[in-house]
Amino acid sequence: MPYFMPIPGDSDDARAVRTRGELASALIALMHEKGFDDISVQEICERAQVGRSTFYAHFQDKDELFIRHTVVFGRALGAQLDWDESLASYRFPARWLFEHVRQMKPLFDSLAHARKTEFIMKVWHNNIAEVFEDRVLAVRGLGSRAATIPAVILAQQLAGTLMTLMVWWMDHHYPFAEHEMEKQFHQLIAGLS
């Protein structure tokens, strides 16, 4: 997955896209240093080296900035779902995601302190599942596999399994290595088509 993911907005001008990305990066960096509730729009602007009027030209507040960033990230994750014909199973780079979550622990701690973790996980789940559904339909369109589970339900199951494992793993202070979590995820979804 690319490091920089453009956040959609009213303008697709390169400067506007770059500014939205710089604002998102500034917020993420600040969340590594302090709680989400303790971060002001002014601090985000100073870190991104833009004026407050520029911030408000793109976002209503820091919540909107973070939610839109989360949506883009979730949709990019969902696009990673693929079908492995040799295993007759869906595959997803869960190890990378678990590694990312561990690296972003200060960010999740910041969200937990602000009581926003559950909401953000729901945003992630919904956006991952939506793109998973597109991927399931695309995979089914490539072959002659009989679909016994509607794509929308299968996508919800796949995303739900992933998010449940991630939340459990975080809540229990990362008791298994990332590669083991990926292995468990793939065992849980084996045979779903």
C-alpha positions as a printed Julia matrix, in Angstrom:
193×3 Matrix{Float64}:
   0.0     0.0     0.0
   1.29    3.48   -0.74
   2.46    5.6     2.19
   0.57    8.67    0.96
  -3.1     8.2     0.22
  -4.87   11.27   -1.14
  -7.94   12.36    0.81
 -10.78   13.32   -1.54
 -12.12   16.85   -1.33
 -13.84   19.6    -3.26
 -10.74   20.17   -5.36
  -8.47   17.62   -7.03
  -5.89   20.31   -7.72
  -2.41   18.99   -6.84
  -1.9    21.72   -4.25
  -5.23   20.95   -2.52
  -4.49   17.22   -2.51
  -1.02   17.87   -1.05
  -2.45   20.22    1.61
  -5.06   17.68    2.73
  -2.32   15.06    2.95
  -0.06   17.36    4.96
  -2.9    18.13    7.37
  -3.63   14.41    7.83
   0.07   13.66    8.37
   0.28   16.48   10.91
  -2.69   15.13   12.86
  -1.29   11.58   12.84
   2.11   12.83   14.04
   0.49   14.82   16.85
  -1.55   11.77   17.89
   1.74    9.97   18.5
   2.6    12.69   21.0
  -0.67   13.38   22.81
  -4.31   12.52   23.15
  -6.7    13.29   20.3
  -8.81   15.55   22.53
  -5.72   17.56   23.48
  -4.85   18.42   19.87
  -6.09   21.75   18.53
  -6.7    22.75   14.94
  -4.06   25.44   15.47
  -1.46   22.77   16.35
  -2.37   20.77   13.26
  -1.99   23.9    11.12
   1.36   24.78   12.68
   2.68   21.25   12.15
   1.46   21.25    8.52
   2.64   24.84    8.01
  -0.72   26.07    6.74
  -3.12   28.72    7.98
  -6.35   28.0     9.83
  -8.39   29.34    6.92
  -6.71   26.74    4.69
  -7.62   24.01    7.18
 -11.26   25.11    7.24
 -11.35   25.32    3.44
 -10.85   21.53    3.46
 -12.29   20.24    6.74
 -14.98   21.25    9.2
 -12.91   20.13   12.18
 -10.21   17.63   13.22
 -12.82   14.87   13.58
 -13.75   15.19    9.91
 -10.08   15.2     8.94
  -9.4    11.99   10.86
 -12.57   10.23    9.71
 -11.89   11.02    6.04
  -8.32    9.77    6.46
  -9.66    6.59    8.11
 -12.14    6.03    5.26
  -9.39    6.31    2.64
  -7.15    3.95    4.6
  -9.97    1.42    5.09
 -10.85    1.45    1.41
  -7.19    0.98    0.42
  -7.01   -1.98    2.81
 -10.14   -3.55    1.38
  -8.65   -3.46   -2.11
  -5.94   -5.89   -0.95
  -8.35   -8.85   -0.72
  -7.62  -11.45   -3.37
  -8.5   -15.02   -4.28
  -5.82  -17.72   -4.25
  -6.91  -20.37   -6.71
  -4.33  -22.91   -5.48
  -5.72  -22.65   -1.92
  -9.32  -22.08   -3.03
  -9.51  -19.31   -0.47
  -9.46  -15.56   -0.07
  -6.14  -14.04    0.94
  -5.45  -10.73    2.65
  -2.14   -9.21    3.84
  -3.23   -9.35    7.48
   0.35   -9.54    8.7
   1.06   -6.1     7.25
  -2.06   -4.71    8.91
  -1.17   -6.19   12.31
   2.37   -4.82   11.99
   0.95   -1.4    11.13
  -1.43   -1.48   14.1
   1.43   -2.33   16.46
   3.54    0.52   15.04
   0.59    2.88   15.45
   0.0     1.95   19.11
   0.45    5.59   20.26
  -2.25    6.63   17.79
  -4.67    3.99   19.09
  -3.82    5.0    22.67
  -4.69    8.58   21.7
  -8.02    7.41   20.27
  -8.75    5.26   23.33
  -8.15    8.21   25.64
 -10.65   10.23   23.56
 -13.11    7.29   23.57
 -13.08    7.15   19.78
 -11.57    3.72   19.15
 -14.88    1.89   18.76
 -16.22    4.49   16.33
 -13.04    4.49   14.22
 -13.01    0.68   14.12
 -16.61    0.75   12.89
 -15.62    3.22   10.13
 -12.74    0.91    9.19
 -14.97   -2.15    9.25
 -17.65   -0.56    7.06
 -15.19    0.7     4.46
 -13.13   -2.48    4.36
 -16.32   -4.54    3.98
 -17.63   -2.31    1.2
 -14.48   -2.78   -0.85
 -14.29   -6.49    0.1
 -17.74   -6.84   -1.47
 -16.45   -5.3    -4.71
 -13.45   -7.65   -4.63
 -15.66  -10.71   -3.98
 -17.87   -9.79   -6.94
 -14.8    -9.28   -9.12
 -13.32  -12.65   -8.11
 -16.63  -14.39   -8.72
 -16.81  -12.78  -12.14
 -13.48  -14.36  -13.11
 -14.42  -17.97  -12.52
 -17.27  -20.37  -12.45
 -17.42  -20.83   -8.67
 -20.94  -21.25   -7.4
 -21.72  -18.55   -4.86
 -23.6   -19.95   -1.9
 -23.15  -16.85    0.26
 -24.25  -13.45   -1.08
 -21.24  -11.18   -1.66
 -22.47   -8.54    0.79
 -22.75  -11.11    3.61
 -19.41  -12.73    2.79
 -17.72   -9.31    2.75
 -19.18   -8.5     6.17
 -17.97  -11.86    7.52
 -14.44  -11.36    6.19
 -14.2    -7.8     7.51
 -15.82   -8.76   10.8
 -13.37  -11.59   11.35
 -10.43   -9.3    10.61
 -11.66   -6.48   12.86
 -12.62   -8.84   15.72
  -9.15  -10.39   15.68
  -7.49   -6.98   15.57
  -9.5    -5.56   18.47
  -8.94   -8.71   20.53
  -5.2    -8.6    19.77
  -4.92   -4.95   20.8
  -7.07   -5.4    23.92
  -4.87   -8.3    25.02
  -1.61   -6.4    24.42
  -0.44   -8.21   21.27
  -0.11  -11.77   22.68
   0.78  -13.34   19.32
   3.21  -12.31   16.59
   1.8   -10.65   13.51
   2.53  -13.63   11.25
   0.6   -15.88   13.66
  -2.38  -13.52   13.59
  -2.33  -13.62    9.79
  -2.22  -17.43    9.91
  -5.18  -17.51   12.3
  -7.16  -15.09   10.13
  -6.64  -17.24    7.04
  -7.6   -20.4     8.94
 -10.81  -18.71   10.13
 -11.82  -17.69    6.61
 -10.69  -20.89    4.86
 -13.42  -22.35    2.69
 -15.5   -19.18    2.48
 -16.38  -18.42   -1.09
